[in-house]
CSV table of C-alpha atoms in Angstrom, one decimal:
chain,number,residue,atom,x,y,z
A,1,UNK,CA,106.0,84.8,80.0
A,2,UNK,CA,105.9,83.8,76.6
A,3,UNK,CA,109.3,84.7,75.5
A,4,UNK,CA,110.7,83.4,78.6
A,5,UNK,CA,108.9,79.9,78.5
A,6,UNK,CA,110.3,80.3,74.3
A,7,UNK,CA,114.1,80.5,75.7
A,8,UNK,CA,114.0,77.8,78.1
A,9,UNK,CA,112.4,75.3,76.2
A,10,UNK,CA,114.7,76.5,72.6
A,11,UNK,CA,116.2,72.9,72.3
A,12,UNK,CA,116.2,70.8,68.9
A,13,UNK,CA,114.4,71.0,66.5
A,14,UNK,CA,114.1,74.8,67.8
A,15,UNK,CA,115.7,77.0,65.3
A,16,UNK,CA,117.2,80.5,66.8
A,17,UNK,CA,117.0,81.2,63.2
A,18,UNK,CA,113.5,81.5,63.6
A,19,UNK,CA,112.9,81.9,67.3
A,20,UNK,CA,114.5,85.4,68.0
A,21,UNK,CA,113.3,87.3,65.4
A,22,UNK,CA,109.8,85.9,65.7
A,23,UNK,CA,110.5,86.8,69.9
A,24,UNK,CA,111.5,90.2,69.1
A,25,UNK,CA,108.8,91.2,67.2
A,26,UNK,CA,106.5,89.8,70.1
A,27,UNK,CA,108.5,91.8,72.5
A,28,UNK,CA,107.9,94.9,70.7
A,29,UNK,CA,104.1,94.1,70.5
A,30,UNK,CA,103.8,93.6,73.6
A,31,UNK,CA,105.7,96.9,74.7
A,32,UNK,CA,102.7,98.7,73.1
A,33,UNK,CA,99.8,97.1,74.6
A,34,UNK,CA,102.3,98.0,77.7
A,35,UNK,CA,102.2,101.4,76.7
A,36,UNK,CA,98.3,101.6,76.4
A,37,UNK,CA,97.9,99.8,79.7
A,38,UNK,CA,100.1,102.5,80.9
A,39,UNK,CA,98.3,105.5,79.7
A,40,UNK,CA,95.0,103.7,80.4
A,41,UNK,CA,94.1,104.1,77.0
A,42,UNK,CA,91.3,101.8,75.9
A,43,UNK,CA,92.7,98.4,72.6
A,44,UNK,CA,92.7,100.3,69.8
A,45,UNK,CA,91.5,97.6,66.8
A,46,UNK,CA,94.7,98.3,64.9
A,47,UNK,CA,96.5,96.8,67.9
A,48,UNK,CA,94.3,93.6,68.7
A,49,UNK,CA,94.7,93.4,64.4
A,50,UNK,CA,98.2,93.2,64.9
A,51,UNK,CA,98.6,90.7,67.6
A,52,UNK,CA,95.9,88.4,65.9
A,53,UNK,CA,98.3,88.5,62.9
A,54,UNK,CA,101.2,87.5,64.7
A,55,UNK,CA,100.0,85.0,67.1
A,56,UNK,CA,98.6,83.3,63.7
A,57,UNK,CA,102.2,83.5,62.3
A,58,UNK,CA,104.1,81.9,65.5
A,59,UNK,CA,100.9,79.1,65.1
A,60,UNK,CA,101.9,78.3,61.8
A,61,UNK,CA,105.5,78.5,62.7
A,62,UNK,CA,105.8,75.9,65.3
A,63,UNK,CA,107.9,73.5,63.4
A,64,UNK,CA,110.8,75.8,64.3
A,65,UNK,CA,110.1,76.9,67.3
A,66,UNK,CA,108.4,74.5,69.8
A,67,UNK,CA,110.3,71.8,71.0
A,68,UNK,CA,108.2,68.1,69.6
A,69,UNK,CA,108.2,67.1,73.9
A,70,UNK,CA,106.2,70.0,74.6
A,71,UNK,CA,104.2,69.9,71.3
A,72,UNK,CA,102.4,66.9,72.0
A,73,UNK,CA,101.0,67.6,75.4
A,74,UNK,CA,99.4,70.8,74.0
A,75,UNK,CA,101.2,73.2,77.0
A,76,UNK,CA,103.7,74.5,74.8
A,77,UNK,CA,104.2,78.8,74.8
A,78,UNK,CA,102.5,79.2,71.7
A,79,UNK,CA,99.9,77.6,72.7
A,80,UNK,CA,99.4,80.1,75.8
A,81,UNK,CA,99.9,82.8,73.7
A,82,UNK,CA,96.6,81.4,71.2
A,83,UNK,CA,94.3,81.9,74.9
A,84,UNK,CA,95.1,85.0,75.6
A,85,UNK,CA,94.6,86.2,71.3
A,86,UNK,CA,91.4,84.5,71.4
A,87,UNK,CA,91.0,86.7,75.1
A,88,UNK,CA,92.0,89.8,73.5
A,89,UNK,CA,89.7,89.6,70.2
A,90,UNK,CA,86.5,88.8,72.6
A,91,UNK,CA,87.0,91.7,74.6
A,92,UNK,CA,87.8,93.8,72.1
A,93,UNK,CA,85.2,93.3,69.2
A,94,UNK,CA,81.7,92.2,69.1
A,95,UNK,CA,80.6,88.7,68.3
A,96,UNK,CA,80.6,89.0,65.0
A,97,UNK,CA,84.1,89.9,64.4
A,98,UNK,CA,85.7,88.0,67.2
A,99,UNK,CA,84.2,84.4,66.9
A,100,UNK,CA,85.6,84.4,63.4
A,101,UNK,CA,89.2,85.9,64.3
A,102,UNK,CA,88.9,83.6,67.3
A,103,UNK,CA,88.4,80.6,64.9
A,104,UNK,CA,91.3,81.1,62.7
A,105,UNK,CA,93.5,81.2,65.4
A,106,UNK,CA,92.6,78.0,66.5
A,107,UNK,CA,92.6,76.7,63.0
A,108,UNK,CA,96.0,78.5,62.8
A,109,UNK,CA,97.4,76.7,65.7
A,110,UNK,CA,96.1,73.3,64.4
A,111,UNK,CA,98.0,73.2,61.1
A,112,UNK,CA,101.2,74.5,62.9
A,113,UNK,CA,101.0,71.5,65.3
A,114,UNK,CA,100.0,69.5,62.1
A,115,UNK,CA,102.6,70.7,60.3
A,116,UNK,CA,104.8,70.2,63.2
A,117,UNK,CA,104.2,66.6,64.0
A,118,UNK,CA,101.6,65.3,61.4
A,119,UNK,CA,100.6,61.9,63.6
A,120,UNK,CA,99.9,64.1,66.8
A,121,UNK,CA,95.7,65.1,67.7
A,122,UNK,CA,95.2,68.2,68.1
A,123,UNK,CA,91.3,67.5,68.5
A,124,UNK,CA,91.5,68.0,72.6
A,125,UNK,CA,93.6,71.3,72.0
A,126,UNK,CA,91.2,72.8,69.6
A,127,UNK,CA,88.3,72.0,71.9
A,128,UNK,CA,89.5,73.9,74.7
A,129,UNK,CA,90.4,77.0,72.0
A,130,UNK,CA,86.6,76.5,71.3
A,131,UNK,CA,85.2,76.7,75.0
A,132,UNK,CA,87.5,79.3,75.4
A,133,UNK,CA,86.5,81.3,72.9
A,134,UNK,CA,82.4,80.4,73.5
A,135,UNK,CA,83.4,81.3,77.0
A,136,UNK,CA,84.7,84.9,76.7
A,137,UNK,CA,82.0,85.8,73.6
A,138,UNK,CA,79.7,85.0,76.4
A,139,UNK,CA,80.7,87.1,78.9
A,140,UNK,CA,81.3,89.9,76.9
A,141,UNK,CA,78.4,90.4,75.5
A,142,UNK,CA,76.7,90.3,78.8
A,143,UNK,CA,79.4,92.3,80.4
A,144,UNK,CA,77.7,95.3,77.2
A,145,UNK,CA,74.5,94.3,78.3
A,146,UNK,CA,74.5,95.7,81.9
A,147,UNK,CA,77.1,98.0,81.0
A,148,UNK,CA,74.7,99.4,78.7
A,149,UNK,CA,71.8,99.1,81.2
A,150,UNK,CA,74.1,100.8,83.7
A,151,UNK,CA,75.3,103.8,81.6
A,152,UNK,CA,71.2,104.5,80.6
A,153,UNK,CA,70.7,104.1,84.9
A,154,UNK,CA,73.3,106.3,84.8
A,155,UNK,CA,72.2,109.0,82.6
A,156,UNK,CA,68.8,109.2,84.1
A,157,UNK,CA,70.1,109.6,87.3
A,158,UNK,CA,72.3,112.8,86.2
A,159,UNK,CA,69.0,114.0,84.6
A,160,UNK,CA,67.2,113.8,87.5
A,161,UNK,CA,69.6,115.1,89.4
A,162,UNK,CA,69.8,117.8,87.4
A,163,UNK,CA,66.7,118.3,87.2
A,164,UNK,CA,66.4,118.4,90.8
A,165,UNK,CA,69.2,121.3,91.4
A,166,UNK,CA,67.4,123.0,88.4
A,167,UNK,CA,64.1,123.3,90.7
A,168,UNK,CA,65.6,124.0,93.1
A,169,UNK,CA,67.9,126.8,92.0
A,170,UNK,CA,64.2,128.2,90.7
A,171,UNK,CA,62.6,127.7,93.7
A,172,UNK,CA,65.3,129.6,95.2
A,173,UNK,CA,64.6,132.6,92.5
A,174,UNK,CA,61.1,132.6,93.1
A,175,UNK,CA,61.3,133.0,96.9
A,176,UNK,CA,63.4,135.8,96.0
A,177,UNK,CA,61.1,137.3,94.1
A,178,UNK,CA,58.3,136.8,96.7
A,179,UNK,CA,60.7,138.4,99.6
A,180,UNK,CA,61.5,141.3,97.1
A,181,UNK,CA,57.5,142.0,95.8
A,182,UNK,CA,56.7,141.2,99.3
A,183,UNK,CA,58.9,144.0,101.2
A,184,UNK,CA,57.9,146.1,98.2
A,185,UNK,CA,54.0,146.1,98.6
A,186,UNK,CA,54.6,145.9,102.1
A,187,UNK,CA,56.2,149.5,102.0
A,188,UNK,CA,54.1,150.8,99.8
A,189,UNK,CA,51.1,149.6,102.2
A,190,UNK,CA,52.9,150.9,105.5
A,191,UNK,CA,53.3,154.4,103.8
A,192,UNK,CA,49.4,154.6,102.9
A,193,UNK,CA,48.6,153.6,106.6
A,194,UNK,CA,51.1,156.1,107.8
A,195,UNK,CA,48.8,158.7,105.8
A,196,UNK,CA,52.4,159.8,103.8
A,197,UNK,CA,49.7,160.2,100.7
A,198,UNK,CA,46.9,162.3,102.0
A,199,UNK,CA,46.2,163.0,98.4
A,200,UNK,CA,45.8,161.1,94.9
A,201,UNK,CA,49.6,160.0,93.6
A,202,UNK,CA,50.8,159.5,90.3
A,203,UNK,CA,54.2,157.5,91.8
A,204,UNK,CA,51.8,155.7,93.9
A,205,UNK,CA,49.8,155.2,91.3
A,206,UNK,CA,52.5,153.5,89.5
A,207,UNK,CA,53.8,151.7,92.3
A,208,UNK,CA,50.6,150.2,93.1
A,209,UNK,CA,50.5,149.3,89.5
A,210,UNK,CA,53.7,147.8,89.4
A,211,UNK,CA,53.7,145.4,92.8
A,212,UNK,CA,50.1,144.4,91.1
A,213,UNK,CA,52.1,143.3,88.0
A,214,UNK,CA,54.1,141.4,89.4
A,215,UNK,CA,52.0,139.3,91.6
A,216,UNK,CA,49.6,138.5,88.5
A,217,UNK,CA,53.1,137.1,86.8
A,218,UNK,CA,53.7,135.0,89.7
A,219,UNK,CA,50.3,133.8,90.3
A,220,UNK,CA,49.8,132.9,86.6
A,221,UNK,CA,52.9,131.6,85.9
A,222,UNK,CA,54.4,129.7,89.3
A,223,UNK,CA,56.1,126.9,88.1
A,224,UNK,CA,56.8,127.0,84.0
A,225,UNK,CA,60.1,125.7,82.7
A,226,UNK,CA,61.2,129.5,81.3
A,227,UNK,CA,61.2,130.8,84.8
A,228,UNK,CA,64.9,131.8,84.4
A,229,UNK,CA,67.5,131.2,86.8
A,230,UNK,CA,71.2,131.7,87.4
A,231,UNK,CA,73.5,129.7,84.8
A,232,UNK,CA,76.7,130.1,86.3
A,233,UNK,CA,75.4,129.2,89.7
A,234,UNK,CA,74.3,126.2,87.9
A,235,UNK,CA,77.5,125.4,86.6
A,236,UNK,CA,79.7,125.9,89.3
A,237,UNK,CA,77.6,123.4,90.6
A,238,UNK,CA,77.7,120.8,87.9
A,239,UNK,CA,81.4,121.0,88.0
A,240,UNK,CA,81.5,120.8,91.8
A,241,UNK,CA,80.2,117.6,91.2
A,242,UNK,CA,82.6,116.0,88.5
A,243,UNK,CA,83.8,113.1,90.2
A,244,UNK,CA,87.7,112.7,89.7
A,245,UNK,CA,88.4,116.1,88.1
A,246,UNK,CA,89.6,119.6,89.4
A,247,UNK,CA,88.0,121.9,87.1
A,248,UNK,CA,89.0,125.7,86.8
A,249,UNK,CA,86.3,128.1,86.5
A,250,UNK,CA,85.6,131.2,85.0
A,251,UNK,CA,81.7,132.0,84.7
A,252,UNK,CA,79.9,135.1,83.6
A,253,UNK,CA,76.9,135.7,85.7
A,254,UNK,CA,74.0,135.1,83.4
A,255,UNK,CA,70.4,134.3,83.9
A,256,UNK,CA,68.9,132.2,81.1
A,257,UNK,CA,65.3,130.0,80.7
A,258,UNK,CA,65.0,126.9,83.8
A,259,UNK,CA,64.8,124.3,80.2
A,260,UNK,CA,67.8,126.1,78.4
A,261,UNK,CA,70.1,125.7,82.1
A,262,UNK,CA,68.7,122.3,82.0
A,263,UNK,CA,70.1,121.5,78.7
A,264,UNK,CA,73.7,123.2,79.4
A,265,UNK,CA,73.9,121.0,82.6
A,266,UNK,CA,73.4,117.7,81.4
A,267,UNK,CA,75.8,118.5,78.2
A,268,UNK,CA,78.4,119.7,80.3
A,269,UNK,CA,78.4,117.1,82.7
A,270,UNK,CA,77.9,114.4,80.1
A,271,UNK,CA,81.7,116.1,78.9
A,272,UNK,CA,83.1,116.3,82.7
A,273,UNK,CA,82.6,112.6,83.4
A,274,UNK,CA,84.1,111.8,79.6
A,275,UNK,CA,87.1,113.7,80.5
A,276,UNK,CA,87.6,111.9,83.7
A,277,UNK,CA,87.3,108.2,82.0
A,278,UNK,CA,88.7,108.9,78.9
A,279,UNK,CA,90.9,112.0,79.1
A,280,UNK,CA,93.5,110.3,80.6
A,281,UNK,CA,93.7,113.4,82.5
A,282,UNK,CA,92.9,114.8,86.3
A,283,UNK,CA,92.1,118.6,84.8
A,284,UNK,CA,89.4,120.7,83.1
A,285,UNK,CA,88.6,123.9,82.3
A,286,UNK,CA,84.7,125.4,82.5
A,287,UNK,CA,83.8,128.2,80.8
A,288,UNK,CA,80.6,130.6,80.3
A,289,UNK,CA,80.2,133.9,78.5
A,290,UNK,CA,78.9,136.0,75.6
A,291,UNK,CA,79.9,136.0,72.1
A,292,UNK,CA,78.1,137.5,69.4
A,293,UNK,CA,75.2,138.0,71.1
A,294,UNK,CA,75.1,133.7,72.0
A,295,UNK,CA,75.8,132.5,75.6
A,296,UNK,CA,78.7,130.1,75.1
A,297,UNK,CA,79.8,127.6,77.7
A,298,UNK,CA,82.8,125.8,76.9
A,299,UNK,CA,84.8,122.3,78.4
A,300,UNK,CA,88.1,121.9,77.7
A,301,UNK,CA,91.2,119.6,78.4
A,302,UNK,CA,94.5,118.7,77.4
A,303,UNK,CA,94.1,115.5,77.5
A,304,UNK,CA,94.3,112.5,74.6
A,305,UNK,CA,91.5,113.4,71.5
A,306,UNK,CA,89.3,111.1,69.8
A,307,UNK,CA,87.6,111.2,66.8
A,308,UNK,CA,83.8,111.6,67.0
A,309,UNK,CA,83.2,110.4,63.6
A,310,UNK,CA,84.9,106.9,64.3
A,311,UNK,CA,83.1,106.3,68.0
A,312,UNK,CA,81.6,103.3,68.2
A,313,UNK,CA,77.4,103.0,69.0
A,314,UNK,CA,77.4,102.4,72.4
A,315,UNK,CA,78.9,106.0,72.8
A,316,UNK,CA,76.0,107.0,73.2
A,317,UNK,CA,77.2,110.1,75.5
A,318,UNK,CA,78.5,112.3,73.1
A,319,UNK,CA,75.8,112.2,70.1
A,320,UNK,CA,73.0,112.2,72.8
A,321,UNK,CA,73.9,113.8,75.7
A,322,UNK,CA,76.2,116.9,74.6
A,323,UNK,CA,75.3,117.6,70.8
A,324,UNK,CA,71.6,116.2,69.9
A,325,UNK,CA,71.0,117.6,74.1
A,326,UNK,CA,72.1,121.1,72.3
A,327,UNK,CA,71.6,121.3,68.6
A,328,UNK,CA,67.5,119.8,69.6
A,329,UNK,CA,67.5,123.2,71.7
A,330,UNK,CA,65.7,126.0,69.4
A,331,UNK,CA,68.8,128.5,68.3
A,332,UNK,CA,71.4,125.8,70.2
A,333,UNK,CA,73.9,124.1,68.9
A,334,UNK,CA,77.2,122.4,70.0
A,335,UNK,CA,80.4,121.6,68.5
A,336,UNK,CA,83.8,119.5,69.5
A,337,UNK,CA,87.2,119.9,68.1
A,338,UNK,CA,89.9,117.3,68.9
A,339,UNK,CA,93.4,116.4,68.8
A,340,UNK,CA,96.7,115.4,70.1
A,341,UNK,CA,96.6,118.2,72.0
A,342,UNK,CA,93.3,117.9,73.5
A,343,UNK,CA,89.4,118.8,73.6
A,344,UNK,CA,87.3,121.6,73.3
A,345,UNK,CA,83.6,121.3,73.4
A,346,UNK,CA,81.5,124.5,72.3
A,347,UNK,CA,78.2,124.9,73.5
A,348,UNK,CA,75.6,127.9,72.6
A,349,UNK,CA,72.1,129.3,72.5
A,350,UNK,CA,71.2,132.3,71.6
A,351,UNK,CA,68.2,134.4,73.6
């Protein structure tokens, strides 16, 4: 809209000199933050940097290419272009870096008009650049607020509702194990009744001794957190669940502690719902095996990388959530590579 408004309104003392190359490199600008809107990609700094750097330079310009009609009511293209800067550095950057950016535009874009046409005010301009610029600080920062509220509502949701198909997959174990010692004792009672020992029995005696063992393990220990139950049940689960993703699977049957499941659930679907926002991707891979002796679950996609040294704090997902989650986790630990070719996320514990 920008260029367009530009083309229509190049009249003296507009100079082409100026105003194409100055257009072009807008054009191309603007063909990136196409590009990212595109591929979904979330303003990379760099990019926000860049347009900051050039609205300031077409601010300063105006002399040569805003027409002195449309300079002094303050509605020129430039002008436009200065709003949606000011826009782009509030949403992008925190307080503290976009109120100062989002000044020097607007002192930019007073010296260009003052250059420009020395007897015009731009006091009214600058005002609404200023409200502008209040405005969007404003609702950015509560826009983080209940965003962040919302992702830790989030998060203890998933924990609870992991926590919930965790006790439940137990409670599923444990009736097992009731029906099993149950038909168990059961026989061995029916064949005393029937009389099929008329005589003192060493495999009775160990049967006896057996079924007796394990109803002092279940009495004593009914519901502790190292009751172990089925990991890849668990899984297959978890990744049933991953909203917006198809995710292959290929799980090992393997029974681990209820508080080590616990922990590989909330990891890997902390890493399922990162691929689906962030990926840029509809695909994932899940899975679970031995190596070395360690169980090792693992979440991959070929989707766009990031760099988990550079994430910013309120990412909290992946410190927290997938490697603190594992590495707090005696003999766990976690690890992520990624690239331009995707992400792999390891995840281990060794019994």
């Amino acid at each position: 809209m920008a260029v367009v408004a530009a083309l229509f309104g190049a009249v003296a003392p507009v100079s082409m000199r100026w105003l194409a190359p100055m257009l072009l490199v807008h054009v191309v600008w603007t063909a990136l933050f196409v590009r990212v809107f595109l591929r979904k990609q979330p303003l990379a700094n760099w990019l926000v940097a860049g347009d900051v750097a050039i609205t300031i330079a077409l601010c300063l310009a105006q002399v040569n290419l805003v027409a002195t009609e449309v300079l002094v009511t303050g509605s020129s293209w430039v002008a436009g272009l200065v709003t949606m800067t000011v826009v782009m550095a509030g949403v992008t950057w925190r307080p503290i870096t976009a109120v100062p950016v989002g000044l020097a535009v607007a002192g930019a874009f007073a010296v260009g008009v003052g250059l420009a046409s020395p007897s015009q005010s731009v006091l009214s301009t600058l005002g609404v650049h200023l409200v502008q610029l209040l405005a969007i600080v404003l609702l950015m920062t509560l826009l983080r607020r209940s965003a962040a509220s919302a992702d830790t509502f989030l998060r203890e949701s998933a924990r609870a509702e992991i926590s919930l198909m965790v006790e439940r997959l137990r409670r599923e174990d444990e009736l097992r194990q009731v029906g099993s010692i149950h038909e168990t004792s059961l026989h061995t009672l029916t064949m005393v009744g029937f009389g099929t020992y008329d005589e003192p029995s060493r495999t009775l005696r160990a049967q006896v001794a057996t079924d007796l063992s394990a109803l002092d393990k279940l009495r004593d220990h009914p519901h502790t957190a190292s009751v172990p139950i089925a990991l890849d049940a668990l899984l297959d689960e978890v990744a049933e669940r991953a909203t917006g993703l198809d995710v292959r699977r290929r799980l090992t049957p393997e029974t681990v502690p209820g508080d080590v499941a616990e922990r590989f659930a909330r990891a890997v679907t902390e890493a399922l719902a990162n691929i689906a926002l962030h990926a840029g991707v509809h695909e994932a891979e899940l899975s679970s095996g031995r190596r070395d002796g360690e169980i090792l679950v693992e979440i991959a996609d070929a989707g766009q990388g990031f760099d988990q040294h550079r994430l910013p704090p309120d990412r909290f997902g992946v410190r927290g959530s997938i490697l603190d989650t594992m590495r707090s986790l005696p003999n766990g630990g976690a690890q992520i590579s990624s690239g331009d070719r995707g992400t792999r996320i390891s995840l281990w514990w060794r019994p």
